[in-house]
Amino acid sequence: MKVLDNNENLMRCLCPNCPTYGACMKTEEKTALYCARNSTRCAVDKQGCICGECPVGSDYRLNDMYYCVIGKA
Ligand code: SF4
Ligand code: SF4
């Protein structure tokens, strides 16, 4: 199921708490909810992904990780 890019999902997205969510994403890009959007333009240093613990991920039955790298679910 396509993940809706809405404020409710953005507020529940765990990306900002993720160890991989680095300085570029935080201070330059300032976005998240990658499973509903495009992948990040920032360089990604994979430090783990917490999509598996995310309520949005479970609502939409997402099985992948690193949506910041792979883009929309
Ligand atoms: S599944 Fe991952 S990318 Fe999607 S809302 Fe949750 S933490 Fe963010
Ligand atoms: S998609 Fe996964 S790895 Fe990327 S910032 Fe979100 S929780 Fe972290």
mmCIF file with all atom_site columns, C-alpha atoms and ligand atoms in Angstrom:
data_model
loop_
_atom_site.group_PDB
_atom_site.id
_atom_site.type_symbol
_atom_site.label_atom_id
_atom_site.label_alt_id
_atom_site.label_comp_id
_atom_site.label_asym_id
_atom_site.label_entity_id
_atom_site.label_seq_id
_atom_site.pdbx_PDB_ins_code
_atom_site.Cartn_x
_atom_site.Cartn_y
_atom_site.Cartn_z
_atom_site.occupancy
_atom_site.B_iso_or_equiv
_atom_site.pdbx_formal_charge
_atom_site.auth_seq_id
_atom_site.auth_comp_id
_atom_site.auth_asym_id
_atom_site.auth_atom_id
_atom_site.pdbx_PDB_model_num
ATOM   1  C  CA  . MET A 1 1  ? 0.000  0.000  0.000  1.00 0.00 ? 1  MET A CA  1
ATOM   2  C  CA  . LYS A 1 2  ? 1.279  3.420  -0.932 1.00 0.00 ? 2  LYS A CA  1
ATOM   3  C  CA  . VAL A 1 3  ? 2.289  5.461  2.115  1.00 0.00 ? 3  VAL A CA  1
ATOM   4  C  CA  . LEU A 1 4  ? 0.442  8.784  2.282  1.00 0.00 ? 4  LEU A CA  1
ATOM   5  C  CA  . ASP A 1 5  ? 2.629  11.852 2.451  1.00 0.00 ? 5  ASP A CA  1
ATOM   6  C  CA  . ASN A 1 6  ? 0.658  13.674 5.116  1.00 0.00 ? 6  ASN A CA  1
ATOM   7  C  CA  . ASN A 1 7  ? 1.332  15.472 8.360  1.00 0.00 ? 7  ASN A CA  1
ATOM   8  C  CA  . GLU A 1 8  ? 0.043  12.653 10.545 1.00 0.00 ? 8  GLU A CA  1
ATOM   9  C  CA  . ASN A 1 9  ? 2.530  10.211 9.049  1.00 0.00 ? 9  ASN A CA  1
ATOM   10 C  CA  . LEU A 1 10 ? 5.319  12.774 9.150  1.00 0.00 ? 10 LEU A CA  1
ATOM   11 C  CA  . MET A 1 11 ? 4.755  13.327 12.879 1.00 0.00 ? 11 MET A CA  1
ATOM   12 C  CA  . ARG A 1 12 ? 4.963  9.565  13.493 1.00 0.00 ? 12 ARG A CA  1
ATOM   13 C  CA  . CYS A 1 13 ? 8.035  8.963  11.327 1.00 0.00 ? 13 CYS A CA  1
ATOM   14 C  CA  . LEU A 1 14 ? 10.996 7.816  13.424 1.00 0.00 ? 14 LEU A CA  1
ATOM   15 C  CA  . CYS A 1 15 ? 13.696 8.943  10.981 1.00 0.00 ? 15 CYS A CA  1
ATOM   16 C  CA  . PRO A 1 16 ? 14.660 12.019 13.051 1.00 0.00 ? 16 PRO A CA  1
ATOM   17 C  CA  . ASN A 1 17 ? 15.513 9.660  15.942 1.00 0.00 ? 17 ASN A CA  1
ATOM   18 C  CA  . CYS A 1 18 ? 17.557 7.310  13.794 1.00 0.00 ? 18 CYS A CA  1
ATOM   19 C  CA  . PRO A 1 19 ? 21.357 7.037  14.067 1.00 0.00 ? 19 PRO A CA  1
ATOM   20 C  CA  . THR A 1 20 ? 21.613 7.217  10.270 1.00 0.00 ? 20 THR A CA  1
ATOM   21 C  CA  . TYR A 1 21 ? 19.709 10.519 10.193 1.00 0.00 ? 21 TYR A CA  1
ATOM   22 C  CA  . GLY A 1 22 ? 22.828 12.667 10.057 1.00 0.00 ? 22 GLY A CA  1
ATOM   23 C  CA  . ALA A 1 23 ? 23.720 16.338 10.050 1.00 0.00 ? 23 ALA A CA  1
ATOM   24 C  CA  . CYS A 1 24 ? 22.882 16.905 6.385  1.00 0.00 ? 24 CYS A CA  1
ATOM   25 C  CA  . MET A 1 25 ? 19.406 15.430 6.748  1.00 0.00 ? 25 MET A CA  1
ATOM   26 C  CA  . LYS A 1 26 ? 18.843 17.321 10.003 1.00 0.00 ? 26 LYS A CA  1
ATOM   27 C  CA  . THR A 1 27 ? 20.125 20.744 9.121  1.00 0.00 ? 27 THR A CA  1
ATOM   28 C  CA  . GLU A 1 28 ? 20.123 21.014 5.332  1.00 0.00 ? 28 GLU A CA  1
ATOM   29 C  CA  . GLU A 1 29 ? 17.443 18.731 4.027  1.00 0.00 ? 29 GLU A CA  1
ATOM   30 C  CA  . LYS A 1 30 ? 15.027 18.918 6.976  1.00 0.00 ? 30 LYS A CA  1
ATOM   31 C  CA  . THR A 1 31 ? 12.716 16.219 5.713  1.00 0.00 ? 31 THR A CA  1
ATOM   32 C  CA  . ALA A 1 32 ? 11.801 12.656 6.666  1.00 0.00 ? 32 ALA A CA  1
ATOM   33 C  CA  . LEU A 1 33 ? 9.022  10.201 5.808  1.00 0.00 ? 33 LEU A CA  1
ATOM   34 C  CA  . TYR A 1 34 ? 11.207 8.795  3.070  1.00 0.00 ? 34 TYR A CA  1
ATOM   35 C  CA  . CYS A 1 35 ? 8.931  5.789  2.572  1.00 0.00 ? 35 CYS A CA  1
ATOM   36 C  CA  . ALA A 1 36 ? 6.365  8.229  1.121  1.00 0.00 ? 36 ALA A CA  1
ATOM   37 C  CA  . ARG A 1 37 ? 8.800  10.571 -0.572 1.00 0.00 ? 37 ARG A CA  1
ATOM   38 C  CA  . ASN A 1 38 ? 11.965 10.421 -2.575 1.00 0.00 ? 38 ASN A CA  1
ATOM   39 C  CA  . SER A 1 39 ? 15.280 9.201  -1.242 1.00 0.00 ? 39 SER A CA  1
ATOM   40 C  CA  . THR A 1 40 ? 17.561 11.700 0.452  1.00 0.00 ? 40 THR A CA  1
ATOM   41 C  CA  . ARG A 1 41 ? 19.971 13.909 -1.468 1.00 0.00 ? 41 ARG A CA  1
ATOM   42 C  CA  . CYS A 1 42 ? 22.404 13.672 1.427  1.00 0.00 ? 42 CYS A CA  1
ATOM   43 C  CA  . ALA A 1 43 ? 25.236 11.162 1.537  1.00 0.00 ? 43 ALA A CA  1
ATOM   44 C  CA  . VAL A 1 44 ? 24.111 8.277  3.744  1.00 0.00 ? 44 VAL A CA  1
ATOM   45 C  CA  . ASP A 1 45 ? 26.434 6.618  6.225  1.00 0.00 ? 45 ASP A CA  1
ATOM   46 C  CA  . LYS A 1 46 ? 24.390 3.573  7.268  1.00 0.00 ? 46 LYS A CA  1
ATOM   47 C  CA  . GLN A 1 47 ? 24.376 3.365  11.071 1.00 0.00 ? 47 GLN A CA  1
ATOM   48 C  CA  . GLY A 1 48 ? 21.253 1.243  11.424 1.00 0.00 ? 48 GLY A CA  1
ATOM   49 C  CA  . CYS A 1 49 ? 17.614 1.774  10.440 1.00 0.00 ? 49 CYS A CA  1
ATOM   50 C  CA  . ILE A 1 50 ? 14.649 1.940  12.816 1.00 0.00 ? 50 ILE A CA  1
ATOM   51 C  CA  . CYS A 1 51 ? 11.889 1.708  10.200 1.00 0.00 ? 51 CYS A CA  1
ATOM   52 C  CA  . GLY A 1 52 ? 11.088 -1.726 11.648 1.00 0.00 ? 52 GLY A CA  1
ATOM   53 C  CA  . GLU A 1 53 ? 9.951  -0.080 14.905 1.00 0.00 ? 53 GLU A CA  1
ATOM   54 C  CA  . CYS A 1 54 ? 7.950  2.646  13.218 1.00 0.00 ? 54 CYS A CA  1
ATOM   55 C  CA  . PRO A 1 55 ? 4.140  2.842  13.536 1.00 0.00 ? 55 PRO A CA  1
ATOM   56 C  CA  . VAL A 1 56 ? 3.874  4.108  9.961  1.00 0.00 ? 56 VAL A CA  1
ATOM   57 C  CA  . GLY A 1 57 ? 5.854  1.104  8.761  1.00 0.00 ? 57 GLY A CA  1
ATOM   58 C  CA  . SER A 1 58 ? 3.590  -1.306 10.630 1.00 0.00 ? 58 SER A CA  1
ATOM   59 C  CA  . ASP A 1 59 ? 0.381  0.456  9.512  1.00 0.00 ? 59 ASP A CA  1
ATOM   60 C  CA  . TYR A 1 60 ? 1.394  0.106  5.881  1.00 0.00 ? 60 TYR A CA  1
ATOM   61 C  CA  . ARG A 1 61 ? 3.028  -3.306 6.371  1.00 0.00 ? 61 ARG A CA  1
ATOM   62 C  CA  . LEU A 1 62 ? 6.370  -2.181 5.043  1.00 0.00 ? 62 LEU A CA  1
ATOM   63 C  CA  . ASN A 1 63 ? 9.057  -4.838 4.907  1.00 0.00 ? 63 ASN A CA  1
ATOM   64 C  CA  . ASP A 1 64 ? 12.067 -2.933 3.692  1.00 0.00 ? 64 ASP A CA  1
ATOM   65 C  CA  . MET A 1 65 ? 14.524 -0.694 5.472  1.00 0.00 ? 65 MET A CA  1
ATOM   66 C  CA  . TYR A 1 66 ? 16.582 2.359  4.544  1.00 0.00 ? 66 TYR A CA  1
ATOM   67 C  CA  . TYR A 1 67 ? 13.844 4.187  2.689  1.00 0.00 ? 67 TYR A CA  1
ATOM   68 C  CA  . CYS A 1 68 ? 16.132 7.217  2.862  1.00 0.00 ? 68 CYS A CA  1
ATOM   69 C  CA  . VAL A 1 69 ? 18.296 5.294  0.378  1.00 0.00 ? 69 VAL A CA  1
ATOM   70 C  CA  . ILE A 1 70 ? 15.729 3.354  -1.664 1.00 0.00 ? 70 ILE A CA  1
ATOM   71 C  CA  . GLY A 1 71 ? 13.017 6.040  -1.729 1.00 0.00 ? 71 GLY A CA  1
ATOM   72 C  CA  . LYS A 1 72 ? 9.268  5.440  -1.796 1.00 0.00 ? 72 LYS A CA  1
ATOM   73 C  CA  . ALA A 1 73 ? 7.856  2.139  -0.600 1.00 0.00 ? 73 ALA A CA  1
HETATM 74 S  S1  . SF4 B 2 .  ? 8.973  3.489  7.916  1.00 0.00 ? 1  SF4 B S1  1
HETATM 75 FE FE1 . SF4 B 2 .  ? 10.931 4.598  8.098  1.00 0.00 ? 1  SF4 B FE1 1
HETATM 76 S  S2  . SF4 B 2 .  ? 10.831 6.202  6.527  1.00 0.00 ? 1  SF4 B S2  1
HETATM 77 FE FE2 . SF4 B 2 .  ? 8.772  5.430  6.841  1.00 0.00 ? 1  SF4 B FE2 1
HETATM 78 S  S3  . SF4 B 2 .  ? 7.862  6.796  8.339  1.00 0.00 ? 1  SF4 B S3  1
HETATM 79 FE FE3 . SF4 B 2 .  ? 8.738  5.081  9.463  1.00 0.00 ? 1  SF4 B FE3 1
HETATM 80 S  S4  . SF4 B 2 .  ? 10.798 5.677  10.063 1.00 0.00 ? 1  SF4 B S4  1
HETATM 81 FE FE4 . SF4 B 2 .  ? 10.115 7.099  8.454  1.00 0.00 ? 1  SF4 B FE4 1
HETATM 82 S  S1  . SF4 B 2 .  ? 14.801 5.419  6.435  1.00 0.00 ? 2  SF4 B S1  1
HETATM 83 FE FE1 . SF4 B 2 .  ? 15.617 4.162  8.093  1.00 0.00 ? 2  SF4 B FE1 1
HETATM 84 S  S2  . SF4 B 2 .  ? 17.833 4.536  8.007  1.00 0.00 ? 2  SF4 B S2  1
HETATM 85 FE FE2 . SF4 B 2 .  ? 16.876 6.158  6.861  1.00 0.00 ? 2  SF4 B FE2 1
HETATM 86 S  S3  . SF4 B 2 .  ? 16.658 7.823  8.350  1.00 0.00 ? 2  SF4 B S3  1
HETATM 87 FE FE3 . SF4 B 2 .  ? 14.709 6.659  8.308  1.00 0.00 ? 2  SF4 B FE3 1
HETATM 88 S  S4  . SF4 B 2 .  ? 14.880 5.181  9.972  1.00 0.00 ? 2  SF4 B S4  1
HETATM 89 FE FE4 . SF4 B 2 .  ? 16.933 5.924  9.498  1.00 0.00 ? 2  SF4 B FE4 1
#
